[in-house]
GROMACS .gro file of C-alpha atoms in nm:
model
  256
    1MET     CA    1  -0.384   1.372  -1.412
    2GLU     CA    2  -0.293   1.313  -1.777
    3PRO     CA    3  -0.445   1.434  -2.104
    4PHE     CA    4  -0.717   1.214  -2.247
    5ALA     CA    5  -0.608   0.934  -2.480
    6SER     CA    6  -0.534   1.094  -2.815
    7GLY     CA    7  -0.676   0.826  -3.051
    8ASN     CA    8  -0.739   1.001  -3.382
    9LEU     CA    9  -0.773   1.348  -3.232
   10THR     CA   10  -0.622   1.639  -3.418
   11ALA     CA   11  -0.313   1.818  -3.294
   12GLU     CA   12  -0.530   2.120  -3.212
   13THR     CA   13  -0.769   1.913  -2.998
   14ILE     CA   14  -0.480   1.749  -2.815
   15LYS     CA   15  -0.330   2.091  -2.745
   16ILE     CA   16  -0.662   2.210  -2.602
   17GLN     CA   17  -0.679   1.906  -2.377
   18GLU     CA   18  -0.322   1.958  -2.258
   19SER     CA   19  -0.388   2.325  -2.190
   20LEU     CA   20  -0.702   2.241  -1.991
   21VAL     CA   21  -0.512   1.982  -1.787
   22GLU     CA   22  -0.234   2.231  -1.717
   23TYR     CA   23  -0.487   2.492  -1.612
   24CYS     CA   24  -0.654   2.248  -1.374
   25ARG     CA   25  -0.313   2.166  -1.231
   26SER     CA   26  -0.161   2.508  -1.185
   27ASN     CA   27  -0.430   2.770  -1.253
   28PHE     CA   28  -0.213   2.935  -1.520
   29GLU     CA   29  -0.353   3.243  -1.691
   30GLY     CA   30  -0.415   3.196  -2.060
   31GLU     CA   31  -0.671   3.141  -2.332
   32ILE     CA   32  -0.793   2.791  -2.414
   33PRO     CA   33  -0.970   2.788  -2.752
   34GLY     CA   34  -1.322   2.649  -2.746
   35ILE     CA   35  -1.368   2.684  -2.369
   36ARG     CA   36  -1.538   2.981  -2.208
   37LYS     CA   37  -1.299   3.153  -1.970
   38ASP     CA   38  -1.568   3.208  -1.708
   39ARG     CA   39  -1.615   2.832  -1.682
   40LEU     CA   40  -1.248   2.745  -1.636
   41PRO     CA   41  -1.254   2.782  -1.255
   42ASN     CA   42  -1.535   2.526  -1.243
   43TYR     CA   43  -1.317   2.269  -1.419
   44ARG     CA   44  -1.031   2.334  -1.183
   45ARG     CA   45  -1.255   2.323  -0.877
   46LEU     CA   46  -1.401   1.991  -0.992
   47ILE     CA   47  -1.058   1.832  -1.049
   48HIS     CA   48  -0.928   1.954  -0.713
   49THR     CA   49  -1.236   1.819  -0.538
   50ILE     CA   50  -1.198   1.478  -0.703
   51TYR     CA   51  -0.829   1.460  -0.609
   52TRP     CA   52  -0.882   1.591  -0.257
   53GLU     CA   53  -1.158   1.341  -0.185
   54ALA     CA   54  -0.969   1.047  -0.337
   55LEU     CA   55  -0.652   1.124  -0.139
   56SER     CA   56  -0.847   1.185   0.182
   57ASP     CA   57  -1.030   0.855   0.143
   58ALA     CA   58  -0.705   0.668   0.072
   59TYR     CA   59  -0.508   0.820   0.361
   60PRO     CA   60  -0.750   0.906   0.644
   61ILE     CA   61  -0.490   0.852   0.919
   62ALA     CA   62  -0.227   1.068   0.751
   63LYS     CA   63  -0.488   1.336   0.685
   64SER     CA   64  -0.597   1.338   1.050
   65LEU     CA   65  -0.235   1.341   1.166
   66LEU     CA   66  -0.128   1.646   0.967
   67PRO     CA   67  -0.263   1.994   1.041
   68SER     CA   68  -0.524   2.088   0.782
   69ASP     CA   69  -0.302   2.355   0.627
   70GLN     CA   70  -0.021   2.103   0.574
   71TRP     CA   71  -0.256   1.847   0.422
   72ASP     CA   72  -0.399   2.110   0.186
   73GLU     CA   73  -0.047   2.224   0.093
   74LEU     CA   74   0.054   1.866   0.016
   75VAL     CA   75  -0.254   1.793  -0.195
   76ASP     CA   76  -0.221   2.120  -0.389
   77ASP     CA   77   0.147   2.052  -0.459
   78PHE     CA   78   0.068   1.696  -0.567
   79ILE     CA   79  -0.204   1.808  -0.807
   80SER     CA   80   0.011   2.082  -0.954
   81ASN     CA   81   0.340   1.897  -0.991
   82HIS     CA   82   0.293   1.521  -0.994
   83ARG     CA   83   0.260   1.365  -1.338
   84ASN     CA   84   0.029   1.078  -1.253
   85PRO     CA   85   0.073   0.777  -1.487
   86GLU     CA   86  -0.234   0.598  -1.354
   87PRO     CA   87  -0.544   0.638  -1.573
   88GLN     CA   88  -0.768   0.483  -1.306
   89LEU     CA   89  -0.876   0.718  -1.031
   90TYR     CA   90  -0.863   0.460  -0.751
   91LYS     CA   91  -0.494   0.394  -0.825
   92MET     CA   92  -0.403   0.762  -0.841
   93PRO     CA   93  -0.337   0.808  -0.464
   94LYS     CA   94  -0.048   0.560  -0.476
   95GLY     CA   95   0.158   0.829  -0.648
   96LEU     CA   96   0.145   1.041  -0.333
   97ILE     CA   97   0.390   0.808  -0.158
   98GLU     CA   98   0.668   0.857  -0.412
   99PHE     CA   99   0.584   1.228  -0.434
  100VAL     CA  100   0.615   1.277  -0.056
  101GLU     CA  101   0.943   1.087  -0.055
  102HIS     CA  102   1.085   1.281  -0.351
  103LYS     CA  103   0.981   1.621  -0.215
  104GLU     CA  104   1.102   1.530   0.137
  105TYR     CA  105   0.772   1.620   0.303
  106ALA     CA  106   0.855   1.393   0.599
  107ARG     CA  107   1.141   1.628   0.681
  108ILE     CA  108   0.952   1.945   0.594
  109PHE     CA  109   0.655   1.849   0.813
  110GLN     CA  110   0.882   1.694   1.078
  111VAL     CA  111   0.697   1.362   1.058
  112PRO     CA  112   0.980   1.115   0.988
  113TYR     CA  113   0.743   0.819   0.952
  114LEU     CA  114   0.512   0.990   0.701
  115VAL     CA  115   0.620   0.774   0.405
  116ASP     CA  116   0.575   0.457   0.610
  117LEU     CA  117   0.231   0.567   0.724
  118LEU     CA  118   0.116   0.643   0.370
  119SER     CA  119   0.264   0.312   0.251
  120PHE     CA  120   0.086   0.115   0.522
  121GLU     CA  121  -0.248   0.277   0.440
  122TRP     CA  122  -0.195   0.206   0.069
  123PHE     CA  123  -0.106  -0.159   0.135
  124GLU     CA  124  -0.448  -0.197   0.297
  125ILE     CA  125  -0.612  -0.062  -0.019
  126GLU     CA  126  -0.404  -0.289  -0.244
  127VAL     CA  127  -0.488  -0.600  -0.044
  128HIS     CA  128  -0.856  -0.507  -0.024
  129SER     CA  129  -0.863  -0.452  -0.402
  130MET     CA  130  -0.691  -0.779  -0.499
  131LYS     CA  131  -0.880  -0.969  -0.767
  132ASP     CA  132  -1.069  -1.276  -0.654
  133GLN     CA  133  -0.875  -1.598  -0.704
  134ALA     CA  134  -0.983  -1.959  -0.714
  135THR     CA  135  -0.820  -2.192  -0.460
  136VAL     CA  136  -0.752  -2.564  -0.483
  137LEU     CA  137  -0.936  -2.817  -0.270
  138PHE     CA  138  -0.783  -2.843   0.074
  139ASN     CA  139  -0.818  -3.017   0.407
  140PRO     CA  140  -0.891  -2.751   0.672
  141ASP     CA  141  -0.764  -2.979   0.949
  142GLY     CA  142  -0.449  -3.125   0.790
  143ASN     CA  143  -0.106  -3.152   0.953
  144PHE     CA  144   0.085  -2.828   0.895
  145MET     CA  145   0.438  -2.963   0.924
  146ASP     CA  146   0.422  -3.264   0.694
  147ASN     CA  147   0.194  -3.143   0.417
  148GLN     CA  148   0.176  -2.868   0.159
  149ILE     CA  149  -0.014  -2.562   0.275
  150VAL     CA  150  -0.291  -2.373   0.098
  151PHE     CA  151  -0.263  -2.001   0.177
  152ASN     CA  152  -0.513  -1.721   0.173
  153PRO     CA  153  -0.411  -1.551  -0.156
  154TYR     CA  154  -0.503  -1.204  -0.032
  155GLN     CA  155  -0.203  -1.105   0.177
  156ARG     CA  156   0.117  -0.907   0.151
  157ILE     CA  157   0.434  -0.904   0.363
  158VAL     CA  158   0.551  -0.551   0.439
  159GLN     CA  159   0.877  -0.415   0.580
  160LEU     CA  160   0.879  -0.064   0.730
  161GLU     CA  161   1.118   0.152   0.930
  162TYR     CA  162   0.865   0.263   1.192
  163PRO     CA  163   0.613   0.070   1.407
  164ILE     CA  164   0.300   0.216   1.253
  165HIS     CA  165   0.083  -0.008   1.473
  166GLN     CA  166   0.204   0.189   1.778
  167LEU     CA  167   0.107   0.527   1.634
  168LYS     CA  168  -0.178   0.582   1.882
  169THR     CA  169   0.026   0.498   2.191
  170ASN     CA  170   0.385   0.609   2.128
  171ASP     CA  171   0.596   0.874   1.965
  172ILE     CA  172   0.712   0.638   1.694
  173SER     CA  173   0.950   0.896   1.547
  174LEU     CA  174   1.192   0.779   1.820
  175LEU     CA  175   1.152   0.410   1.731
  176LYS     CA  176   1.317   0.383   1.391
  177GLY     CA  177   1.422   0.026   1.317
  178THR     CA  178   1.301  -0.268   1.109
  179TYR     CA  179   0.941  -0.384   1.139
  180PHE     CA  180   0.752  -0.654   0.953
  181TYR     CA  181   0.379  -0.691   0.896
  182ASN     CA  182   0.149  -0.921   0.709
  183VAL     CA  183  -0.143  -0.725   0.568
  184TYR     CA  184  -0.424  -0.963   0.475
  185ARG     CA  185  -0.788  -0.978   0.375
  186GLN     CA  186  -1.032  -1.190   0.570
  187GLU     CA  187  -1.311  -1.393   0.413
  188ASN     CA  188  -1.563  -1.118   0.497
  189GLY     CA  189  -1.352  -0.861   0.309
  190THR     CA  190  -1.206  -0.689   0.617
  191VAL     CA  191  -0.835  -0.605   0.595
  192GLN     CA  192  -0.625  -0.680   0.903
  193TYR     CA  193  -0.255  -0.691   0.983
  194MET     CA  194  -0.025  -0.908   1.190
  195GLU     CA  195   0.312  -0.811   1.334
  196MET     CA  196   0.607  -1.041   1.265
  197ASN     CA  197   0.979  -1.055   1.339
  198ALA     CA  198   1.250  -1.095   1.074
  199PHE     CA  199   1.259  -1.474   1.103
  200THR     CA  200   0.883  -1.534   1.083
  201ALA     CA  201   0.852  -1.284   0.797
  202ASN     CA  202   1.124  -1.468   0.604
  203LEU     CA  203   0.972  -1.806   0.687
  204LEU     CA  204   0.626  -1.696   0.576
  205GLN     CA  205   0.767  -1.556   0.253
  206GLN     CA  206   0.939  -1.888   0.179
  207LEU     CA  207   0.626  -2.083   0.268
  208ILE     CA  208   0.413  -1.876   0.031
  209ILE     CA  209   0.665  -1.914  -0.252
  210HIS     CA  210   0.725  -2.288  -0.212
  211CYS     CA  211   0.405  -2.413  -0.047
  212THR     CA  212   0.286  -2.601  -0.357
  213SER     CA  213   0.609  -2.799  -0.382
  214TYR     CA  214   0.730  -2.867  -0.028
  215SER     CA  215   0.600  -2.923   0.323
  216VAL     CA  216   0.654  -2.676   0.606
  217TYR     CA  217   0.912  -2.910   0.762
  218GLU     CA  218   1.113  -2.926   0.437
  219ILE     CA  219   1.104  -2.550   0.388
  220LEU     CA  220   1.200  -2.489   0.750
  221ALA     CA  221   1.492  -2.731   0.726
  222THR     CA  222   1.623  -2.554   0.415
  223LEU     CA  223   1.584  -2.211   0.573
  224LEU     CA  224   1.766  -2.313   0.892
  225PHE     CA  225   2.044  -2.475   0.688
  226GLU     CA  226   2.094  -2.149   0.496
  227MET     CA  227   2.105  -1.962   0.827
  228ASP     CA  228   2.346  -2.222   0.973
  229ILE     CA  229   2.103  -2.307   1.253
  230ASN     CA  230   2.048  -2.662   1.374
  231MET     CA  231   1.698  -2.804   1.357
  232LYS     CA  232   1.583  -2.828   1.718
  233ALA     CA  233   1.262  -2.948   1.872
  234ASN     CA  234   1.182  -2.608   2.022
  235ILE     CA  235   1.220  -2.439   1.681
  236THR     CA  236   0.986  -2.693   1.526
  237ASP     CA  237   0.734  -2.639   1.806
  238GLU     CA  238   0.748  -2.261   1.765
  239VAL     CA  239   0.698  -2.287   1.389
  240HIS     CA  240   0.401  -2.518   1.446
  241LYS     CA  241   0.252  -2.258   1.683
  242PHE     CA  242   0.318  -1.989   1.421
  243CYS     CA  243   0.136  -2.192   1.156
  244ALA     CA  244  -0.152  -2.251   1.399
  245LEU     CA  245  -0.173  -1.874   1.450
  246LEU     CA  246  -0.179  -1.821   1.073
  247LYS     CA  247  -0.461  -2.075   1.049
  248GLU     CA  248  -0.653  -1.900   1.328
  249LYS     CA  249  -0.626  -1.568   1.148
  250GLY     CA  250  -0.732  -1.714   0.814
  251LEU     CA  251  -0.392  -1.679   0.648
  252ILE     CA  252  -0.363  -2.056   0.614
  253LEU     CA  253  -0.674  -2.220   0.471
  254GLY     CA  254  -0.560  -2.580   0.511
  255THR     CA  255  -0.335  -2.846   0.358
  256ILE     CA  256  -0.324  -3.071   0.053
   0.00000   0.00000   0.00000
């Protein structure tokens, strides 16, 4: 929460705004000229409600995971001490990730995967909120290996230290490692994710970067050369199956 844009406001008005913001953050005791003291708690209550609801909506899994007193402690600390640079409310919750990491709440709450969980939930919001983009004409039934691919533009490759997708079935705090996901938006607006290994994540990243210039086969050959791996029929077959899976999930739209 930042003071309102100053524009041509006087120094006195700016100071009043800053004092009101600080009060809403920390509930400090003091006079704010031009504002009735009996109404100050209403301002603070309103700001806390807006923040609490926005953070709860952004991170429903994290909120349900933490005991209510811990969640309230985290939100109160965030409101009081995080200097949010985002003027848009819907972007504000992103700051909680860095705040939790900086204040070491994962250690304090004994939830080692807390930062990863918050990050994963935020990636879903980012992908869902991506601006609509026009796509080129494509052939939905073209050959994946020998042509240039047209990708669904609403996707993001994510690397985490914990298998967030196993949260409901395992104690993932014991499973620290390296995990890759593709978080993507379907045509109907639903956000989904797909698990990947290091090789398929790297391959997909290269395909997305170079898809308008090279075919899958050319990109694969370059990638395998850099990894000092010979091009073998079984590798080609597996990559073709991977591309077919991407097509099935709507990550590949077709070819040009």
